C-alpha positions as a printed NumPy array, in Angstrom:
array([[  3.684,  -2.763,  15.061],
       [  6.602,  -5.191,  15.317],
       [  4.376,  -8.087,  16.39 ],
       [  3.569,  -9.609,  13.002],
       [  5.542, -11.381,  10.343],
       [  8.073,  -9.331,   8.405],
       [  8.747,  -9.88 ,   4.721],
       [ 11.673,  -8.366,   2.877],
       [ 11.821,  -8.116,  -0.888],
       [ 13.564,  -6.036,  -3.533],
       [ 12.029,  -4.341,  -6.548],
       [ 13.391,  -2.104,  -9.263],
       [ 12.524,   1.526,  -8.708],
       [  9.625,   2.83 , -10.772],
       [  8.568,  -0.524, -12.199],
       [  6.075,  -1.912,  -9.684],
       [  2.817,  -0.836,  -8.134],
       [  2.842,  -1.625,  -4.409],
       [ -0.29 ,  -3.811,  -4.752],
       [  1.532,  -6.044,  -7.252],
       [  4.619,  -6.302,  -5.039],
       [  2.47 ,  -7.448,  -2.132],
       [  0.463,  -9.935,  -4.227],
       [  3.583, -11.42 ,  -5.84 ],
       [  4.991, -12.018,  -2.358],
       [  1.71 , -13.574,  -1.185],
       [  1.038, -10.861,   1.384],
       [ -2.628, -10.566,   2.306],
       [ -3.588,  -7.054,   1.318],
       [ -7.315,  -7.049,   2.017],
       [ -9.505,  -7.477,   5.058],
       [-12.701,  -9.527,   4.751],
       [-14.708,  -6.766,   3.065],
       [-11.854,  -5.99 ,   0.68 ],
       [-11.534,  -9.615,  -0.352],
       [-15.135,  -9.564,  -1.484],
       [-15.434,  -6.03 ,  -2.819],
       [-12.039,  -4.974,  -4.21 ],
       [-11.941,  -3.416,  -7.666],
       [ -8.901,  -5.356,  -8.862],
       [ -6.477,  -2.457,  -8.702],
       [ -8.471,   0.259, -10.414],
       [ -8.417,   2.73 ,  -7.524],
       [-12.196,   2.926,  -7.256],
       [-12.937,   0.96 ,  -4.071],
       [-10.364,   2.096,  -1.49 ],
       [ -9.955,  -1.355,   0.1  ],
       [ -6.18 ,  -1.749,  -0.396],
       [ -5.151,   0.79 ,   2.228],
       [ -1.646,   0.435,   3.632],
       [  0.372,   2.63 ,   5.965],
       [  3.857,   3.702,   4.959],
       [  5.948,   3.518,   8.128],
       [  9.247,   4.363,   6.462],
       [ 10.368,   5.544,   3.025],
       [  7.368,   7.605,   1.953],
       [  9.711,   9.863,  -0.022],
       [ 10.598,   6.864,  -2.228],
       [  7.027,   6.464,  -3.502],
       [  5.005,   8.18 ,  -6.211],
       [  2.873,  11.18 ,  -5.314],
       [ -0.713,  10.429,  -4.219],
       [ -3.161,  10.137,  -7.106],
       [ -6.585,  11.764,  -7.308],
       [ -8.143,   8.38 ,  -6.389],
       [ -6.047,   8.292,  -3.227],
       [ -6.95 ,  11.846,  -2.328],
       [-10.627,  10.972,  -2.725],
       [-10.558,   7.78 ,  -0.626],
       [ -8.073,   8.941,   2.011],
       [ -8.995,  12.607,   2.489],
       [ -9.709,  12.219,   6.208],
       [ -7.037,   9.589,   6.898],
       [ -3.459,  10.05 ,   8.107],
       [ -1.008,  11.301,   5.473],
       [  0.97 ,   8.077,   5.8  ],
       [ -1.916,   5.984,   4.423],
       [ -1.849,   5.072,   0.73 ],
       [ -3.788,   2.897,  -1.704],
       [ -1.464,   0.065,  -2.693],
       [ -2.995,  -0.123,  -6.178],
       [ -2.108,   3.501,  -6.909],
       [  1.346,   3.71 ,  -5.332],
       [  4.398,   3.182,  -7.523],
       [  7.569,   2.176,  -5.711],
       [ 10.26 ,   4.657,  -6.762],
       [ 10.755,   6.793,  -9.849],
       [ 13.695,   4.967, -11.5  ],
       [ 16.162,   7.445, -10.02 ],
       [ 15.986,   6.573,  -6.337],
       [ 16.626,   3.615,  -4.071],
       [ 16.046,   2.835,  -0.432],
       [ 13.958,   1.05 ,   2.132],
       [ 10.173,   1.245,   2.304],
       [  8.35 ,  -0.239,   5.312],
       [  4.65 ,  -0.971,   4.826],
       [  1.991,  -1.906,   7.403],
       [ -0.927,  -3.702,   5.808],
       [ -4.486,  -3.187,   7.076],
       [ -3.689,  -0.067,   9.169],
       [ -7.392,   0.474,   9.84 ],
       [ -7.378,  -2.719,  11.95 ],
       [ -4.799,  -1.356,  14.396],
       [ -6.431,   2.016,  15.046]])
């Protein structure tokens, strides 16, 4: 929303899951419930929801776990633990909003 802190980082395409990128950069990924109940990146809890504001075409296709947890959510929402940044053949800018459910 332009009001929070902005972090910029670079990753090699196709080598990182978005959840790991955020954790390595010490970005808080989870709300209170997610901190207590997250599945550790297995795609079974649905607590690591992020919104892709820019660069969705640079990410992997949604997995079956994402389709299950996000079936009634906006198409820009993804599970960070299931989303791979790039496919080793592309490059560009991806803008991510953490905790999109808090701003709705």
